[in-house]
CSV table of C-alpha atoms and ligand atoms in Angstrom, one decimal:
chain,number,residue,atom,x,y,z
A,24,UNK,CA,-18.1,-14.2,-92.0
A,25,UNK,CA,-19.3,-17.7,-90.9
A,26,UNK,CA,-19.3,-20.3,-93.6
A,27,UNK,CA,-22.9,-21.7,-94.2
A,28,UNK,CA,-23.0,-25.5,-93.0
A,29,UNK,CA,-23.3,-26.9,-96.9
A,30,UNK,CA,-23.6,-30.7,-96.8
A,31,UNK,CA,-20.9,-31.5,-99.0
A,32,UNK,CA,-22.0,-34.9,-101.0
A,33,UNK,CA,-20.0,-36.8,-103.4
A,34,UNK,CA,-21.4,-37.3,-106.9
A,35,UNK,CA,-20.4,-39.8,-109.3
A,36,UNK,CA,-19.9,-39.2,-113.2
A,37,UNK,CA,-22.2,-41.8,-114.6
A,38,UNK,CA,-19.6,-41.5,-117.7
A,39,UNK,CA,-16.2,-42.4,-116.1
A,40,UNK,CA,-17.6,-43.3,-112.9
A,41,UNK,CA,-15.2,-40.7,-110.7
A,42,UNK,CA,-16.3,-39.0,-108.1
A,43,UNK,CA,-17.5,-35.7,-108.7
A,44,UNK,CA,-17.6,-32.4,-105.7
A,45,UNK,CA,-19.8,-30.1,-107.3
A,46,UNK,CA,-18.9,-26.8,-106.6
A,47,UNK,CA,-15.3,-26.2,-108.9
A,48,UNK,CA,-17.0,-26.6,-111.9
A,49,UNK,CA,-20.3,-27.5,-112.4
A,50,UNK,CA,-21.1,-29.6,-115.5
A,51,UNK,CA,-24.7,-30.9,-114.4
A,52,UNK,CA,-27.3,-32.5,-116.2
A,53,UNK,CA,-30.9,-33.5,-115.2
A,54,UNK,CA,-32.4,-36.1,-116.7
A,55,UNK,CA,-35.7,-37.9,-115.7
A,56,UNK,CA,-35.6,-35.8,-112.5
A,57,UNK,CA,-32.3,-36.4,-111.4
A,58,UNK,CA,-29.6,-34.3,-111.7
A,59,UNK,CA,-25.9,-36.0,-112.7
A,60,UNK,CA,-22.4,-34.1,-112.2
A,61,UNK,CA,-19.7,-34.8,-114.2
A,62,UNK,CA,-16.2,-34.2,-114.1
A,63,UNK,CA,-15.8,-32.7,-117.4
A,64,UNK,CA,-17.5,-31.4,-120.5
A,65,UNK,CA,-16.4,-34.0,-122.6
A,66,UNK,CA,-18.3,-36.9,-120.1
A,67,UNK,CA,-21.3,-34.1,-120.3
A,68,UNK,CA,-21.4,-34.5,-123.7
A,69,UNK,CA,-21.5,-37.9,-124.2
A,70,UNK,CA,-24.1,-38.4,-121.4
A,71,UNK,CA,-26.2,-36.3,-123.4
A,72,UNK,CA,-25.6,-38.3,-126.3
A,73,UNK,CA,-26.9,-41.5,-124.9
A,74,UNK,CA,-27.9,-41.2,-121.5
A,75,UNK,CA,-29.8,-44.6,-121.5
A,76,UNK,CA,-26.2,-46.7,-122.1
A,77,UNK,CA,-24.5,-44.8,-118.9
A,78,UNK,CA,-27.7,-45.1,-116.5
A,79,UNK,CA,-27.3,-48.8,-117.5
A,80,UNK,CA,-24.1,-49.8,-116.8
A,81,UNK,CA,-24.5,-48.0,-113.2
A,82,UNK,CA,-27.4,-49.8,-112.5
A,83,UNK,CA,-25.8,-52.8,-113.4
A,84,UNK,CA,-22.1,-51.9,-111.3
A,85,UNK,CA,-24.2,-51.1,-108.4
A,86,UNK,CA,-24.9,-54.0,-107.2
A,87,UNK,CA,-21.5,-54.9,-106.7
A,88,UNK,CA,-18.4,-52.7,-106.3
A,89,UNK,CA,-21.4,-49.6,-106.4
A,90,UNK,CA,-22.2,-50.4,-102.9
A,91,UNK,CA,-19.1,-51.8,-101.4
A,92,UNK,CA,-17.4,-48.1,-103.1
A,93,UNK,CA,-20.5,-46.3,-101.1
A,94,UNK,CA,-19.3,-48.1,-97.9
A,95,UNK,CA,-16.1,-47.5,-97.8
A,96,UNK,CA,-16.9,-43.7,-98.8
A,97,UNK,CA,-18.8,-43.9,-95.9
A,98,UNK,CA,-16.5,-45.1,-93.6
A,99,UNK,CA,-13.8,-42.6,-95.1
A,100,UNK,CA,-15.8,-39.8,-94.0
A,101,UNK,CA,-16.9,-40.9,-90.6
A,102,UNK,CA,-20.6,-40.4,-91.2
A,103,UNK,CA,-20.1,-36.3,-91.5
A,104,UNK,CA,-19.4,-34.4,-94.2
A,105,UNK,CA,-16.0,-34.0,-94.8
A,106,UNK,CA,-14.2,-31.0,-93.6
A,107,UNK,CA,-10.9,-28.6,-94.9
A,108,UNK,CA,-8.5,-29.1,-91.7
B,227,ZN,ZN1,-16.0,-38.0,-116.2
């Protein structure tokens, strides 16, 4: 039994701002055509509450740690998804 070839991308809780591998636990939530992952129930929750406040505060990190964490996540992997050995 061959594993599929599953691109295995890295999601960020909007909430806490961790980085989330769906797949253990799936707490999703789409909003505005997006879906989120979160690490927990309790960051679910509270993005539900007031999604507006979390979406902000991304959009304001990203331009400056946001990307230089995307780079270095980048460089971490090589380019290719990430594999178990
Ligand atoms: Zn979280």
């Amino acid at each position: 039994m061959g594993q599929s070839k599953i691109s295995r991308q890295i999601f960020i809780d909007p909430v806490c701002l961790m980085k989330v591998a769906p797949g253990k636990k799936d707490f999703t939530f789409t909003y505005q055509m997006r879906t989120y992952y979160f690490c927990a129930e309790s960051c679910l929750k509270s993005f539900k509450t007031n999604p507006e406040k979390y979406l902000e505060s991304i959009s304001i990190k990203r331009k400056g740690w946001w990307s230089r964490y995307l780079d270095r996540l980048k460089k971490a992997i090589g380019g290719k998804p990430p594999k178990c050995h």
